[in-house]
Amino acid sequence: MSSNAEEFQTALKTALPILQGMKKNLRRAPKATQASLQRLQAILPASFESTGKVAPAALKSVAVAPLVLTSEDDGRLAKLEILNRKILDCTHCAHLVSSRTQVVFGVGNPFAELLFVGEAPGEEEDLQGEPFIGKAGQLLTKIISAMEYTREEIFIANVLKCRPDMPVGESGNRKPKPAEMATCLPWLKQQIELIKPKVIVALGLTAVEGLLGEPQTMRDVRGKWLDYNGVPLMPTYHPAYLLRNQTLAEKRKVWEDMLLVLEKLGRPISGKQRSYFLEKV
Ligand code: SF4
């Protein structure tokens, strides 16, 4: 496939989930400039209109043109793409560069009002290049869904973008060290500055400590509003903790944190949502 075709497919992969997410969230219907629509029409092969898919052969002559969404047109897609490439090439931590499969930049909507931050990629995330896709990730997806969002509507990232290395012969994952997180934090800071979320949820104590740069205790911070550079920050348990402690009481604690997040975002909350995990608590 030509490099133009690859770039076009990458652009489609980026744009379609964003547009689908915006379409679902009727409060922010997607709009495009007339010029952008004309450029899109000009570069889309005829096969796309009838099938919704682009045949590789049709992509050979495609010229890539940047799309501009007028409702959010602040150049952030282009800036995020540049940042993405810088992070993917990052070699600040030699020991992680030599052990990682790839850098895990983050995934989701560049215009997300809600950002979930975890500590670091695990083995599965390192292999697939996407955060929160293992069992804990599947539970996070359920939480996101219970909040009436999709993964495409929000953004998910880690404090550390590379999987913490393991001693030779050992499997599993380890927590990132404070120094590793401090080295990587400027990347997340730049992501946050570009995405401009209204609320950040820190998943687990390590993520809270990575963001704030100092030791905390979960008992002190969970369920309380903190601040990250002017953005409200809600610390809650990591989904992996809930997998180890599957009591209604623990699930309810996380859910109460998410209710606070929904209230902060001005999202409607149903009676059913308010009563999740209350039955036997
Ligand atoms: S962990 Fe972060 S700072 Fe270290 S090499 Fe990976 S991307 Fe760079």
JSON list of C-alpha atoms in Angstrom, two decimals, residues 93 95-96 117-120 158-162 164 174-188 204-214:
[
{"chain": "A", "resi": 93, "resn": "CYS", "atom": "CA", "xyz": [14.16, 5.74, 29.64]},
{"chain": "A", "resi": 95, "resn": "HIS", "atom": "CA", "xyz": [15.78, 0.47, 30.23]},
{"chain": "A", "resi": 96, "resn": "LEU", "atom": "CA", "xyz": [12.14, 0.70, 29.10]},
{"chain": "A", "resi": 117, "resn": "VAL", "atom": "CA", "xyz": [-5.60, 8.02, 33.69]},
{"chain": "A", "resi": 118, "resn": "GLY", "atom": "CA", "xyz": [-3.98, 4.75, 34.74]},
{"chain": "A", "resi": 119, "resn": "GLU", "atom": "CA", "xyz": [-0.45, 4.00, 35.89]},
{"chain": "A", "resi": 120, "resn": "ALA", "atom": "CA", "xyz": [1.26, 2.15, 33.00]},
{"chain": "A", "resi": 158, "resn": "ASN", "atom": "CA", "xyz": [-1.43, 6.24, 31.42]},
{"chain": "A", "resi": 159, "resn": "VAL", "atom": "CA", "xyz": [1.08, 8.26, 33.39]},
{"chain": "A", "resi": 160, "resn": "LEU", "atom": "CA", "xyz": [3.84, 5.99, 32.05]},
{"chain": "A", "resi": 161, "resn": "LYS", "atom": "CA", "xyz": [3.70, 5.36, 28.33]},
{"chain": "A", "resi": 162, "resn": "CYS", "atom": "CA", "xyz": [5.99, 2.31, 28.24]},
{"chain": "A", "resi": 164, "resn": "PRO", "atom": "CA", "xyz": [7.67, -1.20, 33.21]},
{"chain": "A", "resi": 174, "resn": "ARG", "atom": "CA", "xyz": [5.22, -4.23, 38.08]},
{"chain": "A", "resi": 175, "resn": "LYS", "atom": "CA", "xyz": [4.26, -0.78, 39.30]},
{"chain": "A", "resi": 176, "resn": "PRO", "atom": "CA", "xyz": [6.08, 2.12, 37.71]},
{"chain": "A", "resi": 177, "resn": "LYS", "atom": "CA", "xyz": [8.66, 3.81, 39.93]},
{"chain": "A", "resi": 178, "resn": "PRO", "atom": "CA", "xyz": [8.17, 7.46, 40.95]},
{"chain": "A", "resi": 179, "resn": "ALA", "atom": "CA", "xyz": [11.26, 8.48, 38.95]},
{"chain": "A", "resi": 180, "resn": "GLU", "atom": "CA", "xyz": [9.94, 6.72, 35.84]},
{"chain": "A", "resi": 181, "resn": "MET", "atom": "CA", "xyz": [6.58, 8.47, 36.17]},
{"chain": "A", "resi": 182, "resn": "ALA", "atom": "CA", "xyz": [8.23, 11.83, 36.76]},
{"chain": "A", "resi": 183, "resn": "THR", "atom": "CA", "xyz": [10.26, 11.37, 33.57]},
{"chain": "A", "resi": 184, "resn": "CYS", "atom": "CA", "xyz": [7.17, 10.53, 31.52]},
{"chain": "A", "resi": 185, "resn": "LEU", "atom": "CA", "xyz": [4.65, 12.91, 33.10]},
{"chain": "A", "resi": 186, "resn": "PRO", "atom": "CA", "xyz": [5.43, 15.84, 30.76]},
{"chain": "A", "resi": 187, "resn": "TRP", "atom": "CA", "xyz": [3.95, 13.80, 27.88]},
{"chain": "A", "resi": 188, "resn": "LEU", "atom": "CA", "xyz": [0.67, 13.29, 29.75]},
{"chain": "A", "resi": 204, "resn": "GLY", "atom": "CA", "xyz": [-5.50, 3.75, 41.47]},
{"chain": "A", "resi": 205, "resn": "LEU", "atom": "CA", "xyz": [-3.10, 5.28, 43.94]},
{"chain": "A", "resi": 206, "resn": "THR", "atom": "CA", "xyz": [-0.06, 4.98, 41.67]},
{"chain": "A", "resi": 207, "resn": "ALA", "atom": "CA", "xyz": [-1.78, 7.08, 39.01]},
{"chain": "A", "resi": 208, "resn": "VAL", "atom": "CA", "xyz": [-2.71, 9.69, 41.64]},
{"chain": "A", "resi": 209, "resn": "GLU", "atom": "CA", "xyz": [0.88, 9.80, 42.90]},
{"chain": "A", "resi": 210, "resn": "GLY", "atom": "CA", "xyz": [2.22, 9.94, 39.35]},
{"chain": "A", "resi": 211, "resn": "LEU", "atom": "CA", "xyz": [0.00, 12.91, 38.52]},
{"chain": "A", "resi": 212, "resn": "LEU", "atom": "CA", "xyz": [0.58, 14.81, 41.76]},
{"chain": "A", "resi": 213, "resn": "GLY", "atom": "CA", "xyz": [4.23, 13.85, 42.17]},
{"chain": "A", "resi": 214, "resn": "GLU", "atom": "CA", "xyz": [4.02, 13.00, 45.85]}
]
